[in-house]
Amino acid sequence: MTTATASRAPAAAPVRPRPRPRLDWRLRFAALSLIWGFSFLLIKVGTDGYAPFQVTLGRLVFGTAVLAAAMAVKRERLPRGARTWGHLTVAAFLLNALPFSLFAYSELTIPSTLAGICNATSPLWGMALSLVALSEDRPTRVRVAGLGIGFLGVLTVLGAWQGFAGLDATGTAMALLASLSYPIGWIYVRRTLAGSGASHLSLTGAQLLLATVQLAVVTPLFTSLPTQVSLVPLLAIVALGALGTGLAVLIQYGLVAEVGPTTAQMVTYFIPVIATGAGVALLGESLSWSTPVGAVVVLAGAALTQVRRKSA
């Protein structure tokens, strides 16, 4: 509502308070942390029975179904305009199809704990990219220091002083590339779709739909139909899509609307902790001292990259 429109509103019109969410934001924050933290375990279980592209396609199908149901309830329509759909096609590839597939392929050869920690490097990549791509995002000494500390933590996790012994280079590179794809995608979205006028729910629903179409085209070219239905991996894929993609997006947008993006993105720092705990406790993955120590250093560096200069 514009200021001019508001000034013509009847003086006696009652002001309706904004409805409060049923669940406290802290509970939803914790739920989001758990959902995304367990996603790496679910990917690992899913790839035990199905090809990585099939895991990603299933994830997107069930995630899109949740977003479609939410749009139907709220009577939201898909965005319009060829230009918007063109940009959404690129965003779907960078933010969904590519990183989801890379994480699924990486977990064929690396533990889910390492994949979860690699995911925590996204703020570091985002900081490095913003220095080049976003002229309005000026660096500070603290943020640059955080960037250096964060990548020192990555080297610690990977055991650089041991020559990366016992580490699958291809799988690790895929996980790091997946984490790099996210900030590239968000910078692209920020530059191209910021003024589209469509709601976040509408744009995200269309984005997931396009990513599903992309994987539906690619998957038959590189995989064959499974000879048998593996129930536990299938259930993991359903949970990964419905919870880890669909429901998680809805919770995230609700948190951003209520407490702001800065607080909402703090969930990033809990994901590797939960992913590590789940992988060790439920999958029996081994854990050397360098993994948790390096993860703490990565998270500390990532936190410093998010420190903004105080306005005068």
mmCIF file of C-alpha atoms in Angstrom:
data_model
loop_
_atom_site.group_PDB
_atom_site.id
_atom_site.type_symbol
_atom_site.label_atom_id
_atom_site.label_comp_id
_atom_site.label_asym_id
_atom_site.label_seq_id
_atom_site.Cartn_x
_atom_site.Cartn_y
_atom_site.Cartn_z
ATOM 1 C CA MET A 1 0.000 0.000 0.000
ATOM 2 C CA THR A 2 1.453 3.366 -0.999
ATOM 3 C CA THR A 3 1.543 6.426 1.258
ATOM 4 C CA ALA A 4 -0.998 8.220 -0.890
ATOM 5 C CA THR A 5 -3.401 5.310 -0.738
ATOM 6 C CA ALA A 6 -2.951 4.961 2.997
ATOM 7 C CA SER A 7 -3.787 8.634 3.566
ATOM 8 C CA ARG A 8 -7.195 8.137 1.993
ATOM 9 C CA ALA A 9 -8.110 5.179 4.202
ATOM 10 C CA PRO A 10 -11.065 5.744 6.604
ATOM 11 C CA ALA A 11 -9.869 7.020 9.974
ATOM 12 C CA ALA A 12 -12.133 4.614 11.829
ATOM 13 C CA ALA A 13 -10.874 1.511 10.022
ATOM 14 C CA PRO A 14 -9.512 -0.947 12.581
ATOM 15 C CA VAL A 15 -5.864 -1.938 12.294
ATOM 16 C CA ARG A 16 -5.572 -5.701 12.174
ATOM 17 C CA PRO A 17 -2.504 -7.038 13.931
ATOM 18 C CA ARG A 18 -0.270 -9.265 11.851
ATOM 19 C CA PRO A 19 -1.011 -12.901 12.722
ATOM 20 C CA ARG A 20 1.746 -14.447 14.778
ATOM 21 C CA PRO A 21 3.232 -17.751 13.600
ATOM 22 C CA ARG A 22 2.047 -20.820 15.463
ATOM 23 C CA LEU A 23 5.598 -21.899 16.297
ATOM 24 C CA ASP A 24 8.252 -19.675 17.833
ATOM 25 C CA TRP A 25 10.940 -18.782 15.287
ATOM 26 C CA ARG A 26 13.604 -20.464 17.418
ATOM 27 C CA LEU A 27 11.827 -23.798 17.108
ATOM 28 C CA ARG A 28 11.534 -23.360 13.351
ATOM 29 C CA PHE A 29 15.209 -22.354 13.202
ATOM 30 C CA ALA A 30 16.144 -25.544 15.052
ATOM 31 C CA ALA A 31 13.912 -27.610 12.764
ATOM 32 C CA LEU A 32 15.539 -26.102 9.676
ATOM 33 C CA SER A 33 18.998 -26.807 11.054
ATOM 34 C CA LEU A 34 18.072 -30.448 11.673
ATOM 35 C CA ILE A 35 16.419 -30.884 8.273
ATOM 36 C CA TRP A 36 19.340 -29.478 6.315
ATOM 37 C CA GLY A 37 21.904 -31.134 8.568
ATOM 38 C CA PHE A 38 20.364 -34.573 7.979
ATOM 39 C CA SER A 39 20.090 -33.951 4.228
ATOM 40 C CA PHE A 40 23.644 -35.174 3.677
ATOM 41 C CA LEU A 41 22.868 -38.432 5.466
ATOM 42 C CA LEU A 42 19.743 -38.833 3.312
ATOM 43 C CA ILE A 43 21.780 -38.269 0.148
ATOM 44 C CA LYS A 44 24.213 -40.973 1.267
ATOM 45 C CA VAL A 45 21.410 -43.442 1.955
ATOM 46 C CA GLY A 46 19.685 -42.569 -1.322
ATOM 47 C CA THR A 47 22.795 -43.254 -3.378
ATOM 48 C CA ASP A 48 23.022 -46.739 -1.811
ATOM 49 C CA GLY A 49 20.091 -47.806 -3.969
ATOM 50 C CA TYR A 50 19.879 -45.328 -6.830
ATOM 51 C CA ALA A 51 22.145 -43.419 -9.200
ATOM 52 C CA PRO A 52 23.070 -39.850 -8.169
ATOM 53 C CA PHE A 53 21.005 -38.286 -10.964
ATOM 54 C CA GLN A 54 18.021 -40.404 -9.891
ATOM 55 C CA VAL A 55 18.447 -39.238 -6.296
ATOM 56 C CA THR A 56 18.536 -35.615 -7.457
ATOM 57 C CA LEU A 57 15.539 -36.031 -9.761
ATOM 58 C CA GLY A 58 13.497 -37.623 -6.976
ATOM 59 C CA ARG A 59 14.555 -34.875 -4.591
ATOM 60 C CA LEU A 60 13.371 -32.208 -7.012
ATOM 61 C CA VAL A 61 10.101 -33.969 -7.830
ATOM 62 C CA PHE A 62 9.046 -34.221 -4.188
ATOM 63 C CA GLY A 63 10.364 -30.753 -3.351
ATOM 64 C CA THR A 64 8.432 -29.231 -6.245
ATOM 65 C CA ALA A 65 5.282 -31.055 -5.127
ATOM 66 C CA VAL A 66 5.510 -29.422 -1.678
ATOM 67 C CA LEU A 67 5.994 -25.963 -3.218
ATOM 68 C CA ALA A 68 3.097 -26.566 -5.634
ATOM 69 C CA ALA A 69 0.829 -27.498 -2.715
ATOM 70 C CA ALA A 70 1.885 -24.349 -0.811
ATOM 71 C CA MET A 71 1.197 -22.196 -3.877
ATOM 72 C CA ALA A 72 -2.235 -23.786 -4.290
ATOM 73 C CA VAL A 73 -3.120 -23.105 -0.643
ATOM 74 C CA LYS A 74 -2.015 -19.473 -0.921
ATOM 75 C CA ARG A 75 -3.476 -19.141 -4.425
ATOM 76 C CA GLU A 76 -0.158 -18.048 -5.860
ATOM 77 C CA ARG A 77 0.452 -18.168 -9.603
ATOM 78 C CA LEU A 78 3.634 -18.919 -11.473
ATOM 79 C CA PRO A 79 5.535 -15.828 -12.629
ATOM 80 C CA ARG A 80 4.950 -14.480 -16.111
ATOM 81 C CA GLY A 81 7.253 -13.186 -18.811
ATOM 82 C CA ALA A 82 9.788 -14.934 -21.042
ATOM 83 C CA ARG A 83 12.625 -12.881 -19.567
ATOM 84 C CA THR A 84 11.776 -13.959 -16.023
ATOM 85 C CA TRP A 85 11.536 -17.605 -17.029
ATOM 86 C CA GLY A 86 14.848 -17.366 -18.865
ATOM 87 C CA HIS A 87 16.602 -16.061 -15.764
ATOM 88 C CA LEU A 88 14.845 -18.670 -13.616
ATOM 89 C CA THR A 89 16.175 -21.405 -15.897
ATOM 90 C CA VAL A 90 19.728 -20.297 -15.161
ATOM 91 C CA ALA A 91 18.961 -19.937 -11.440
ATOM 92 C CA ALA A 92 17.442 -23.442 -11.364
ATOM 93 C CA PHE A 93 20.643 -24.867 -12.799
ATOM 94 C CA LEU A 94 23.002 -22.971 -10.482
ATOM 95 C CA LEU A 95 20.992 -23.260 -7.269
ATOM 96 C CA ASN A 96 19.355 -26.669 -7.641
ATOM 97 C CA ALA A 97 20.190 -28.988 -10.545
ATOM 98 C CA LEU A 98 23.970 -28.521 -10.452
ATOM 99 C CA PRO A 99 24.738 -28.457 -6.693
ATOM 100 C CA PHE A 100 22.214 -31.188 -5.840
ATOM 101 C CA SER A 101 23.751 -33.464 -8.484
ATOM 102 C CA LEU A 102 27.316 -32.665 -7.452
ATOM 103 C CA PHE A 103 26.635 -33.441 -3.801
ATOM 104 C CA ALA A 104 24.959 -36.722 -4.770
ATOM 105 C CA TYR A 105 27.932 -37.755 -6.922
ATOM 106 C CA SER A 106 30.455 -36.618 -4.305
ATOM 107 C CA GLU A 107 28.926 -38.831 -1.630
ATOM 108 C CA LEU A 108 29.652 -41.905 -3.709
ATOM 109 C CA THR A 109 33.280 -41.535 -2.633
ATOM 110 C CA ILE A 110 33.403 -39.209 0.389
ATOM 111 C CA PRO A 111 31.592 -39.414 3.750
ATOM 112 C CA SER A 112 28.472 -37.370 4.367
ATOM 113 C CA THR A 113 30.325 -35.576 7.177
ATOM 114 C CA LEU A 114 32.869 -34.143 4.724
ATOM 115 C CA ALA A 115 30.116 -33.154 2.273
ATOM 116 C CA GLY A 116 28.326 -31.261 5.049
ATOM 117 C CA ILE A 117 31.488 -29.411 5.998
ATOM 118 C CA CYS A 118 32.197 -28.539 2.362
ATOM 119 C CA ASN A 119 28.700 -27.056 2.198
ATOM 120 C CA ALA A 120 29.702 -24.656 5.008
ATOM 121 C CA THR A 121 32.243 -23.023 2.688
ATOM 122 C CA SER A 122 29.459 -21.311 0.706
ATOM 123 C CA PRO A 123 29.733 -18.037 2.703
ATOM 124 C CA LEU A 124 33.462 -18.019 2.004
ATOM 125 C CA TRP A 125 32.946 -18.434 -1.727
ATOM 126 C CA GLY A 126 30.206 -15.808 -1.565
ATOM 127 C CA MET A 127 32.531 -13.330 0.118
ATOM 128 C CA ALA A 128 35.262 -13.914 -2.468
ATOM 129 C CA LEU A 129 32.841 -13.569 -5.378
ATOM 130 C CA SER A 130 31.137 -10.462 -3.978
ATOM 131 C CA LEU A 131 34.453 -8.620 -4.015
ATOM 132 C CA VAL A 132 34.463 -9.030 -7.787
ATOM 133 C CA ALA A 133 30.810 -9.164 -8.791
ATOM 134 C CA LEU A 134 29.099 -6.775 -6.353
ATOM 135 C CA SER A 135 30.649 -3.330 -6.362
ATOM 136 C CA GLU A 136 28.350 -2.154 -3.560
ATOM 137 C CA ASP A 137 29.590 -4.902 -1.226
ATOM 138 C CA ARG A 138 32.761 -3.239 0.036
ATOM 139 C CA PRO A 139 35.264 -5.455 1.870
ATOM 140 C CA THR A 140 36.530 -4.737 5.363
ATOM 141 C CA ARG A 141 39.643 -6.000 7.104
ATOM 142 C CA VAL A 142 37.551 -8.239 9.320
ATOM 143 C CA ARG A 143 35.754 -9.837 6.381
ATOM 144 C CA VAL A 144 38.953 -10.364 4.406
ATOM 145 C CA ALA A 145 40.533 -11.903 7.514
ATOM 146 C CA GLY A 146 37.509 -14.184 7.829
ATOM 147 C CA LEU A 147 38.020 -15.292 4.237
ATOM 148 C CA GLY A 148 41.618 -16.272 4.940
ATOM 149 C CA ILE A 149 40.746 -18.017 8.210
ATOM 150 C CA GLY A 150 37.926 -19.914 6.539
ATOM 151 C CA PHE A 151 40.078 -21.336 3.789
ATOM 152 C CA LEU A 152 42.737 -22.225 6.365
ATOM 153 C CA GLY A 153 40.011 -24.264 8.029
ATOM 154 C CA VAL A 154 39.265 -25.985 4.713
ATOM 155 C CA LEU A 155 42.913 -27.013 4.426
ATOM 156 C CA THR A 156 42.749 -28.331 7.996
ATOM 157 C CA VAL A 157 39.666 -30.437 7.242
ATOM 158 C CA LEU A 158 41.340 -31.856 4.140
ATOM 159 C CA GLY A 159 44.598 -32.618 5.990
ATOM 160 C CA ALA A 160 46.814 -30.548 3.710
ATOM 161 C CA TRP A 161 49.943 -31.170 5.843
ATOM 162 C CA GLN A 162 49.564 -34.896 5.092
ATOM 163 C CA GLY A 163 49.347 -34.332 1.357
ATOM 164 C CA PHE A 164 45.560 -34.990 1.411
ATOM 165 C CA ALA A 165 46.311 -38.676 2.044
ATOM 166 C CA GLY A 166 43.288 -40.990 2.072
ATOM 167 C CA LEU A 167 41.074 -38.308 0.570
ATOM 168 C CA ASP A 168 39.159 -38.781 -2.666
ATOM 169 C CA ALA A 169 40.103 -35.674 -4.623
ATOM 170 C CA THR A 170 37.313 -35.963 -7.194
ATOM 171 C CA GLY A 171 34.521 -36.356 -4.646
ATOM 172 C CA THR A 172 35.856 -33.536 -2.479
ATOM 173 C CA ALA A 173 36.222 -31.246 -5.489
ATOM 174 C CA MET A 174 32.621 -31.972 -6.476
ATOM 175 C CA ALA A 175 31.367 -31.071 -2.983
ATOM 176 C CA LEU A 176 33.373 -27.827 -2.960
ATOM 177 C CA LEU A 177 32.154 -26.980 -6.467
ATOM 178 C CA ALA A 178 28.582 -27.555 -5.297
ATOM 179 C CA SER A 179 29.089 -25.112 -2.425
ATOM 180 C CA LEU A 180 30.571 -22.601 -4.896
ATOM 181 C CA SER A 181 27.548 -22.917 -7.160
ATOM 182 C CA TYR A 182 25.200 -21.518 -4.492
ATOM 183 C CA PRO A 183 26.731 -18.013 -4.165
ATOM 184 C CA ILE A 184 27.159 -17.805 -7.943
ATOM 185 C CA GLY A 185 23.462 -18.540 -8.267
ATOM 186 C CA TRP A 186 22.439 -16.035 -5.604
ATOM 187 C CA ILE A 187 24.531 -13.287 -7.171
ATOM 188 C CA TYR A 188 22.891 -14.056 -10.517
ATOM 189 C CA VAL A 189 19.418 -13.952 -8.951
ATOM 190 C CA ARG A 190 20.231 -10.696 -7.172
ATOM 191 C CA ARG A 191 21.319 -9.106 -10.445
ATOM 192 C CA THR A 192 18.492 -10.387 -12.659
ATOM 193 C CA LEU A 193 15.372 -11.162 -10.624
ATOM 194 C CA ALA A 194 15.408 -8.632 -7.794
ATOM 195 C CA GLY A 195 12.795 -6.417 -9.440
ATOM 196 C CA SER A 196 10.633 -9.071 -11.073
ATOM 197 C CA GLY A 197 7.612 -8.267 -8.892
ATOM 198 C CA ALA A 198 6.760 -11.926 -8.294
ATOM 199 C CA SER A 199 6.632 -13.375 -4.780
ATOM 200 C CA HIS A 200 9.451 -15.482 -3.361
ATOM 201 C CA LEU A 201 7.138 -18.497 -3.239
ATOM 202 C CA SER A 202 6.151 -18.084 -6.876
ATOM 203 C CA LEU A 203 9.742 -17.657 -8.053
ATOM 204 C CA THR A 204 11.023 -20.598 -6.006
ATOM 205 C CA GLY A 205 8.187 -22.852 -7.160
ATOM 206 C CA ALA A 206 8.971 -22.040 -10.786
ATOM 207 C CA GLN A 207 12.694 -22.476 -10.156
ATOM 208 C CA LEU A 208 12.261 -25.955 -8.683
ATOM 209 C CA LEU A 209 9.909 -26.883 -11.515
ATOM 210 C CA LEU A 210 12.530 -25.881 -14.088
ATOM 211 C CA ALA A 211 15.262 -27.761 -12.223
ATOM 212 C CA THR A 212 13.030 -30.852 -12.222
ATOM 213 C CA VAL A 213 12.592 -30.554 -15.992
ATOM 214 C CA GLN A 214 16.356 -30.202 -16.430
ATOM 215 C CA LEU A 215 17.034 -33.383 -14.450
ATOM 216 C CA ALA A 216 14.163 -35.215 -16.165
ATOM 217 C CA VAL A 217 15.934 -34.584 -19.478
ATOM 218 C CA VAL A 218 19.439 -35.454 -18.264
ATOM 219 C CA THR A 219 18.749 -38.487 -16.056
ATOM 220 C CA PRO A 220 17.583 -40.949 -18.785
ATOM 221 C CA LEU A 221 20.682 -40.090 -20.848
ATOM 222 C CA PHE A 222 23.129 -41.170 -18.130
ATOM 223 C CA THR A 223 21.240 -43.775 -16.095
ATOM 224 C CA SER A 224 19.042 -46.785 -16.658
ATOM 225 C CA LEU A 225 15.924 -47.771 -14.771
ATOM 226 C CA PRO A 226 16.713 -49.569 -11.491
ATOM 227 C CA THR A 227 16.196 -53.314 -11.631
ATOM 228 C CA GLN A 228 14.583 -53.329 -8.194
ATOM 229 C CA VAL A 229 12.982 -50.857 -5.819
ATOM 230 C CA SER A 230 15.115 -50.300 -2.727
ATOM 231 C CA LEU A 231 12.680 -49.168 -0.051
ATOM 232 C CA VAL A 232 14.982 -47.471 2.470
ATOM 233 C CA PRO A 233 16.889 -45.427 -0.154
ATOM 234 C CA LEU A 234 13.550 -44.504 -1.751
ATOM 235 C CA LEU A 235 12.189 -43.266 1.573
ATOM 236 C CA ALA A 236 15.402 -41.280 2.046
ATOM 237 C CA ILE A 237 14.857 -39.594 -1.337
ATOM 238 C CA VAL A 238 11.238 -38.781 -0.472
ATOM 239 C CA ALA A 239 12.327 -37.224 2.840
ATOM 240 C CA LEU A 240 15.176 -35.396 1.118
ATOM 241 C CA GLY A 241 12.786 -33.817 -1.363
ATOM 242 C CA ALA A 242 9.687 -33.197 0.734
ATOM 243 C CA LEU A 243 11.532 -32.096 3.886
ATOM 244 C CA GLY A 244 15.068 -31.123 2.882
ATOM 245 C CA THR A 245 13.970 -29.164 -0.182
ATOM 246 C CA GLY A 246 10.262 -28.289 -0.120
ATOM 247 C CA LEU A 247 9.471 -27.789 3.570
ATOM 248 C CA ALA A 248 12.927 -26.348 4.291
ATOM 249 C CA VAL A 249 12.429 -23.598 1.711
ATOM 250 C CA LEU A 250 9.077 -22.659 3.232
ATOM 251 C CA ILE A 251 10.571 -22.524 6.733
ATOM 252 C CA GLN A 252 13.521 -20.480 5.481
ATOM 253 C CA TYR A 253 11.356 -17.830 3.835
ATOM 254 C CA GLY A 254 9.196 -17.622 6.945
ATOM 255 C CA LEU A 255 12.291 -17.016 9.078
ATOM 256 C CA VAL A 256 13.640 -14.367 6.706
ATOM 257 C CA ALA A 257 10.311 -12.549 6.802
ATOM 258 C CA GLU A 258 10.142 -12.655 10.621
ATOM 259 C CA VAL A 259 13.702 -12.225 11.886
ATOM 260 C CA GLY A 260 15.559 -10.999 8.793
ATOM 261 C CA PRO A 261 18.114 -12.640 6.479
ATOM 262 C CA THR A 262 21.098 -12.122 8.789
ATOM 263 C CA THR A 263 19.614 -14.183 11.615
ATOM 264 C CA ALA A 264 18.038 -16.716 9.263
ATOM 265 C CA GLN A 265 21.325 -17.468 7.497
ATOM 266 C CA MET A 266 22.929 -18.367 10.837
ATOM 267 C CA VAL A 267 21.483 -21.822 10.195
ATOM 268 C CA THR A 268 24.498 -22.349 7.914
ATOM 269 C CA TYR A 269 26.732 -22.672 10.975
ATOM 270 C CA PHE A 270 24.700 -25.500 12.506
ATOM 271 C CA ILE A 271 24.390 -27.659 9.377
ATOM 272 C CA PRO A 272 27.935 -29.139 9.402
ATOM 273 C CA VAL A 273 27.699 -29.886 13.134
ATOM 274 C CA ILE A 274 24.470 -31.844 12.643
ATOM 275 C CA ALA A 275 25.717 -33.479 9.429
ATOM 276 C CA THR A 276 28.850 -34.654 11.227
ATOM 277 C CA GLY A 277 26.941 -35.976 14.223
ATOM 278 C CA ALA A 278 24.447 -37.807 12.026
ATOM 279 C CA GLY A 279 27.134 -39.337 9.830
ATOM 280 C CA VAL A 280 29.186 -40.587 12.764
ATOM 281 C CA ALA A 281 26.276 -41.795 14.927
ATOM 282 C CA LEU A 282 23.986 -43.304 12.288
ATOM 283 C CA LEU A 283 26.279 -44.236 9.410
ATOM 284 C CA GLY A 284 29.363 -45.161 11.435
ATOM 285 C CA GLU A 285 31.613 -42.769 9.498
ATOM 286 C CA SER A 286 35.094 -42.270 10.923
ATOM 287 C CA LEU A 287 36.152 -38.919 12.302
ATOM 288 C CA SER A 288 39.748 -37.733 12.753
ATOM 289 C CA TRP A 289 40.652 -34.779 14.961
ATOM 290 C CA SER A 290 41.294 -32.519 11.946
ATOM 291 C CA THR A 291 37.687 -32.734 10.759
ATOM 292 C CA PRO A 292 35.925 -31.081 13.742
ATOM 293 C CA VAL A 293 38.822 -28.685 14.383
ATOM 294 C CA GLY A 294 38.900 -27.606 10.757
ATOM 295 C CA ALA A 295 35.113 -27.302 10.703
ATOM 296 C CA VAL A 296 35.216 -24.901 13.672
ATOM 297 C CA VAL A 297 37.839 -22.792 11.882
ATOM 298 C CA VAL A 298 35.726 -22.790 8.691
ATOM 299 C CA LEU A 299 32.646 -21.660 10.604
ATOM 300 C CA ALA A 300 34.597 -18.957 12.442
ATOM 301 C CA GLY A 301 35.912 -17.601 9.147
ATOM 302 C CA ALA A 302 32.464 -17.781 7.548
ATOM 303 C CA ALA A 303 30.986 -15.862 10.482
ATOM 304 C CA LEU A 304 33.598 -13.108 10.118
ATOM 305 C CA THR A 305 32.813 -12.739 6.401
ATOM 306 C CA GLN A 306 29.246 -11.842 7.351
ATOM 307 C CA VAL A 307 30.261 -8.955 9.628
ATOM 308 C CA ARG A 308 29.079 -5.714 8.039
ATOM 309 C CA ARG A 309 30.475 -2.231 8.501
ATOM 310 C CA LYS A 310 28.326 -0.276 10.939
ATOM 311 C CA SER A 311 26.496 2.631 9.379
ATOM 312 C CA ALA A 312 27.444 6.058 10.644
#
